[in-house]
PDB file of C-alpha atoms and ligand atoms in Angstrom:
ATOM      1  CA  MET A   1     -31.132  -1.535   6.517  1.00 95.00           C
ATOM      2  CA  ASN A   2     -28.246   0.547   7.622  1.00 97.00           C
ATOM      3  CA  ILE A   3     -24.941  -1.022   7.927  1.00 98.00           C
ATOM      4  CA  GLU A   4     -24.047  -2.220  11.414  1.00 98.00           C
ATOM      5  CA  SER A   5     -22.154  -4.991  12.321  1.00 98.00           C
ATOM      6  CA  GLY A   6     -23.086  -8.139  10.954  1.00 98.00           C
ATOM      7  CA  THR A   7     -24.230  -6.735   7.473  1.00 98.00           C
ATOM      8  CA  VAL A   8     -22.781  -8.517   4.222  1.00 98.00           C
ATOM      9  CA  VAL A   9     -22.254  -4.968   2.186  1.00 98.00           C
ATOM     10  CA  SER A  10     -21.810  -4.777  -1.535  1.00 98.00           C
ATOM     11  CA  PHE A  11     -19.802  -1.885  -2.717  1.00 98.00           C
ATOM     12  CA  HIS A  12     -17.808  -0.129  -5.858  1.00 97.00           C
ATOM     13  CA  TYR A  13     -14.886   1.653  -5.483  1.00 97.00           C
ATOM     14  CA  THR A  14     -12.096   3.758  -7.190  1.00 98.00           C
ATOM     15  CA  LEU A  15      -8.876   3.876  -5.638  1.00 97.00           C
ATOM     16  CA  ARG A  16      -7.254   7.172  -5.967  1.00 97.00           C
ATOM     17  CA  ASP A  17      -3.878   8.372  -4.818  1.00 94.00           C
ATOM     18  CA  ALA A  18      -3.078  11.705  -3.167  1.00 90.00           C
ATOM     19  CA  GLU A  19      -2.997  13.235  -6.736  1.00 93.00           C
ATOM     20  CA  GLY A  20      -6.037  12.060  -7.874  1.00 94.00           C
ATOM     21  CA  VAL A  21      -4.144   9.291 -10.277  1.00 95.00           C
ATOM     22  CA  GLU A  22      -6.783   6.156 -10.248  1.00 96.00           C
ATOM     23  CA  LEU A  23      -5.243   3.041  -9.129  1.00 94.00           C
ATOM     24  CA  GLU A  24      -7.857   0.623  -9.348  1.00 93.00           C
ATOM     25  CA  SER A  25     -11.635   0.501  -9.613  1.00 96.00           C
ATOM     26  CA  SER A  26     -14.316  -2.075  -9.195  1.00 95.00           C
ATOM     27  CA  ARG A  27     -16.481  -0.198 -12.056  1.00 93.00           C
ATOM     28  CA  GLY A  28     -17.901  -2.179 -14.789  1.00 89.00           C
ATOM     29  CA  ASP A  29     -16.630  -5.269 -12.599  1.00 91.00           C
ATOM     30  CA  GLU A  30     -18.033  -7.303  -9.627  1.00 92.00           C
ATOM     31  CA  ALA A  31     -18.688  -5.354  -6.405  1.00 94.00           C
ATOM     32  CA  SER A  32     -16.710  -6.027  -3.528  1.00 95.00           C
ATOM     33  CA  VAL A  33     -18.128  -7.949  -0.805  1.00 97.00           C
ATOM     34  CA  TYR A  34     -17.326  -7.763   2.714  1.00 97.00           C
ATOM     35  CA  LEU A  35     -19.054  -8.894   6.421  1.00 98.00           C
ATOM     36  CA  HIS A  36     -18.992  -5.438   8.357  1.00 98.00           C
ATOM     37  CA  GLY A  37     -17.848  -5.335  11.736  1.00 98.00           C
ATOM     38  CA  HIS A  38     -15.219  -8.493  11.252  1.00 97.00           C
ATOM     39  CA  ASN A  39     -12.069  -6.326  10.484  1.00 95.00           C
ATOM     40  CA  ASN A  40     -12.167  -7.538   7.124  1.00 95.00           C
ATOM     41  CA  LEU A  41     -11.469  -3.848   5.886  1.00 95.00           C
ATOM     42  CA  MET A  42      -8.649  -1.453   6.876  1.00 95.00           C
ATOM     43  CA  PRO A  43     -10.359   0.010  10.480  1.00 96.00           C
ATOM     44  CA  ALA A  44     -10.448   3.639   9.153  1.00 96.00           C
ATOM     45  CA  LEU A  45     -12.370   2.354   6.117  1.00 97.00           C
ATOM     46  CA  GLU A  46     -14.564   0.417   7.458  1.00 98.00           C
ATOM     47  CA  ALA A  47     -15.760   3.054  10.281  1.00 98.00           C
ATOM     48  CA  ALA A  48     -17.009   5.179   7.231  1.00 98.00           C
ATOM     49  CA  PHE A  49     -19.474   2.791   5.994  1.00 98.00           C
ATOM     50  CA  ASP A  50     -21.112   2.639   9.641  1.00 98.00           C
ATOM     51  CA  GLY A  51     -24.853   3.100   9.496  1.00 98.00           C
ATOM     52  CA  ARG A  52     -24.679   4.023   5.699  1.00 98.00           C
ATOM     53  CA  THR A  53     -27.455   2.741   3.089  1.00 98.00           C
ATOM     54  CA  VAL A  54     -28.229   1.140  -0.339  1.00 98.00           C
ATOM     55  CA  GLY A  55     -27.422   4.229  -2.697  1.00 98.00           C
ATOM     56  CA  ASP A  56     -24.789   6.356  -0.573  1.00 98.00           C
ATOM     57  CA  VAL A  57     -21.929   7.797  -2.409  1.00 98.00           C
ATOM     58  CA  PHE A  58     -18.778   8.905  -0.387  1.00 98.00           C
ATOM     59  CA  THR A  59     -15.296   9.569  -0.246  1.00 98.00           C
ATOM     60  CA  VAL A  60     -13.106   8.636   2.144  1.00 98.00           C
ATOM     61  CA  GLU A  61      -9.070   9.619   2.577  1.00 97.00           C
ATOM     62  CA  LEU A  62      -6.618   7.685   4.331  1.00 97.00           C
ATOM     63  CA  ALA A  63      -3.358   8.672   5.173  1.00 97.00           C
ATOM     64  CA  ALA A  64      -0.675   6.175   4.755  1.00 95.00           C
ATOM     65  CA  GLY A  65      -0.395   5.036   8.237  1.00 95.00           C
ATOM     66  CA  GLU A  66      -4.293   4.078   7.998  1.00 96.00           C
ATOM     67  CA  ALA A  67      -3.859   2.681   4.961  1.00 95.00           C
ATOM     68  CA  TYR A  68      -0.958   0.282   3.691  1.00 92.00           C
ATOM     69  CA  GLY A  69       1.447   2.042   6.483  1.00 93.00           C
ATOM     70  CA  GLN A  70       4.702   3.207   6.021  1.00 94.00           C
ATOM     71  CA  ARG A  71       7.278   2.148   3.922  1.00 93.00           C
ATOM     72  CA  ASP A  72      10.207  -0.210   5.829  1.00 94.00           C
ATOM     73  CA  PRO A  73      13.551   0.317   3.981  1.00 93.00           C
ATOM     74  CA  GLY A  74      14.436  -2.856   5.804  1.00 95.00           C
ATOM     75  CA  LYS A  75      12.071  -4.829   3.609  1.00 95.00           C
ATOM     76  CA  THR A  76      14.067  -6.293   0.950  1.00 96.00           C
ATOM     77  CA  ARG A  77      15.311  -9.408   0.497  1.00 95.00           C
ATOM     78  CA  ARG A  78      16.726 -11.804  -2.649  1.00 97.00           C
ATOM     79  CA  VAL A  79      14.653 -14.964  -3.362  1.00 97.00           C
ATOM     80  CA  PRO A  80      14.779 -17.522  -5.712  1.00 96.00           C
ATOM     81  CA  VAL A  81      13.050 -16.342  -9.453  1.00 96.00           C
ATOM     82  CA  LYS A  82      10.991 -19.585  -9.067  1.00 95.00           C
ATOM     83  CA  HIS A  83       8.969 -18.221  -6.040  1.00 96.00           C
ATOM     84  CA  LEU A  84       7.892 -15.230  -7.961  1.00 96.00           C
ATOM     85  CA  ALA A  85       4.674 -15.380 -10.368  1.00 95.00           C
ATOM     86  CA  PHE A  86       4.531 -12.829 -12.902  1.00 92.00           C
ATOM     87  CA  ARG A  87       3.880 -12.635 -16.850  1.00 89.00           C
ATOM     88  CA  GLY A  88       6.478 -11.303 -19.236  1.00 87.00           C
ATOM     89  CA  LYS A  89       9.574  -9.837 -18.068  1.00 87.00           C
ATOM     90  CA  LEU A  90      11.286  -9.541 -14.961  1.00 92.00           C
ATOM     91  CA  ARG A  91      12.421  -5.887 -14.746  1.00 94.00           C
ATOM     92  CA  PRO A  92      12.713  -3.269 -11.701  1.00 95.00           C
ATOM     93  CA  GLY A  93       9.587  -1.461 -10.562  1.00 93.00           C
ATOM     94  CA  ALA A  94       7.227  -4.508 -11.554  1.00 93.00           C
ATOM     95  CA  VAL A  95       4.682  -5.500  -9.213  1.00 92.00           C
ATOM     96  CA  VAL A  96       4.437  -9.330  -9.274  1.00 95.00           C
ATOM     97  CA  GLN A  97       3.350 -11.959  -6.702  1.00 95.00           C
ATOM     98  CA  LEU A  98       5.615 -13.988  -4.402  1.00 96.00           C
ATOM     99  CA  ASN A  99       4.333 -17.397  -3.070  1.00 95.00           C
ATOM    100  CA  THR A 100       4.854 -17.556   0.843  1.00 92.00           C
ATOM    101  CA  SER A 101       3.307 -19.805   3.285  1.00 91.00           C
ATOM    102  CA  GLU A 102       0.630 -17.488   3.748  1.00 88.00           C
ATOM    103  CA  GLY A 103      -0.453 -17.152   0.362  1.00 92.00           C
ATOM    104  CA  MET A 104       0.417 -14.963  -2.138  1.00 93.00           C
ATOM    105  CA  LEU A 105       2.210 -11.244  -1.507  1.00 92.00           C
ATOM    106  CA  PRO A 106       2.479  -8.874  -3.840  1.00 91.00           C
ATOM    107  CA  VAL A 107       6.196  -7.204  -3.961  1.00 94.00           C
ATOM    108  CA  THR A 108       7.926  -4.686  -6.471  1.00 95.00           C
ATOM    109  CA  VAL A 109      11.038  -6.167  -8.151  1.00 96.00           C
ATOM    110  CA  ILE A 110      14.437  -3.787  -7.114  1.00 96.00           C
ATOM    111  CA  LYS A 111      16.730  -5.959  -9.566  1.00 97.00           C
ATOM    112  CA  ALA A 112      16.251  -9.375 -11.365  1.00 95.00           C
ATOM    113  CA  GLY A 113      18.878 -11.950 -12.107  1.00 94.00           C
ATOM    114  CA  ARG A 114      18.442 -15.172 -14.102  1.00 92.00           C
ATOM    115  CA  HIS A 115      18.117 -17.506 -10.863  1.00 95.00           C
ATOM    116  CA  SER A 116      17.708 -14.856  -8.470  1.00 96.00           C
ATOM    117  CA  ALA A 117      15.530 -11.136  -7.762  1.00 97.00           C
ATOM    118  CA  ASP A 118      15.878  -8.624  -5.432  1.00 97.00           C
ATOM    119  CA  ILE A 119      12.366  -7.498  -3.992  1.00 97.00           C
ATOM    120  CA  ASP A 120      11.125  -5.112  -1.654  1.00 97.00           C
ATOM    121  CA  THR A 121       8.257  -6.679   0.135  1.00 94.00           C
ATOM    122  CA  ASN A 122       6.601  -3.688   1.453  1.00 94.00           C
ATOM    123  CA  HIS A 123       3.377  -3.330   0.005  1.00 91.00           C
ATOM    124  CA  PRO A 124       3.141  -1.404  -3.370  1.00 88.00           C
ATOM    125  CA  LEU A 125       0.968   1.057  -1.573  1.00 91.00           C
ATOM    126  CA  ALA A 126       2.799   1.674   1.584  1.00 94.00           C
ATOM    127  CA  GLY A 127       3.644   5.051   2.159  1.00 94.00           C
ATOM    128  CA  GLN A 128       1.105   6.421   0.449  1.00 94.00           C
ATOM    129  CA  ALA A 129      -2.148   8.492   1.356  1.00 97.00           C
ATOM    130  CA  LEU A 130      -5.148   6.823  -0.488  1.00 97.00           C
ATOM    131  CA  VAL A 131      -8.446   8.130  -1.533  1.00 98.00           C
ATOM    132  CA  PHE A 132     -11.515   5.713  -2.039  1.00 98.00           C
ATOM    133  CA  ASP A 133     -14.768   6.748  -3.981  1.00 98.00           C
ATOM    134  CA  ILE A 134     -17.347   4.460  -2.753  1.00 98.00           C
ATOM    135  CA  GLU A 135     -20.854   3.521  -3.916  1.00 98.00           C
ATOM    136  CA  ILE A 136     -22.769   1.086  -1.557  1.00 98.00           C
ATOM    137  CA  SER A 137     -24.671  -1.292  -4.208  1.00 97.00           C
ATOM    138  CA  GLU A 138     -26.375  -3.852  -2.035  1.00 97.00           C
ATOM    139  CA  LEU A 139     -26.959  -4.687   1.648  1.00 98.00           C
ATOM    140  CA  ARG A 140     -28.150  -8.056   3.253  1.00 98.00           C
ATOM    141  CA  ALA A 141     -28.062  -9.907   7.004  1.00 98.00           C
ATOM    142  CA  ALA A 142     -25.036 -12.335   7.383  1.00 98.00           C
ATOM    143  CA  THR A 143     -25.838 -16.191   7.301  1.00 97.00           C
ATOM    144  CA  ALA A 144     -25.093 -17.764  10.737  1.00 97.00           C
ATOM    145  CA  GLU A 145     -22.026 -19.659   8.979  1.00 97.00           C
ATOM    146  CA  GLU A 146     -20.818 -15.949   7.509  1.00 97.00           C
ATOM    147  CA  LEU A 147     -21.090 -14.944  11.020  1.00 97.00           C
ATOM    148  CA  ALA A 148     -19.255 -17.791  12.504  1.00 97.00           C
ATOM    149  CA  HIS A 149     -16.279 -17.577   9.721  1.00 97.00           C
ATOM    150  CA  GLY A 150     -15.695 -14.018   9.874  1.00 97.00           C
ATOM    151  CA  HIS A 151     -16.310 -13.559   6.373  1.00 97.00           C
ATOM    152  CA  ALA A 152     -18.912 -12.885   3.452  1.00 97.00           C
ATOM    153  CA  HIS A 153     -19.350 -15.968   1.255  1.00 96.00           C
ATOM    154  CA  GLY A 154     -20.956 -15.842  -2.348  1.00 90.00           C
ATOM    155  CA  PRO A 155     -19.839 -13.686  -5.200  1.00 86.00           C
ATOM    156  CA  GLY A 156     -17.475 -11.356  -4.474  1.00 84.00           C
ATOM    157  CA  GLY A 157     -16.838 -12.912  -0.914  1.00 87.00           C
ATOM    158  CA  HIS A 158     -14.523 -15.974   0.307  1.00 88.00           C
ATOM    159  CA  GLN A 159     -15.646 -19.095  -2.357  1.00 85.00           C
ATOM    160  CA  HIS A 160     -14.455 -22.198  -0.389  1.00 86.00           C
TER     161      HIS A 160
HETATM  162 ZN1   ZN B 201     -16.051 -19.156   5.346  1.00 63.28          ZN
END
């Protein structure tokens, strides 16, 4: 079986920045799962999966524009601290979650006061080139329900 539109793909990845510093990894954890061909990954990353099969190991390098985009210096704002989800102390440079009408959004704290905080709503990885080391662990055909929803279900996928 090779990856094509409608394949549910399980994979492990290690994400590094352009200097080779590891940012996150799924190894030792649950594999990531997505439905191929339904815009569930960054397009340049998804294209690199096309036609691959189980056991394939490959590296994908994305320019900032293909990953989380360029930093927009205008995307800073002041919000009430109660709209932020974080553990410990709110301090400059910390990445916390902003509660928005579309769900939780990772943001970076610029300045924290007692009741309000200045935050940068650019994605924390905006402006960065990224390198993914990928290993495909499992493939299966999507169910009719997954195809209708446009995403994978079950462990590692959408749970609803
Ligand atoms: Zn669904």
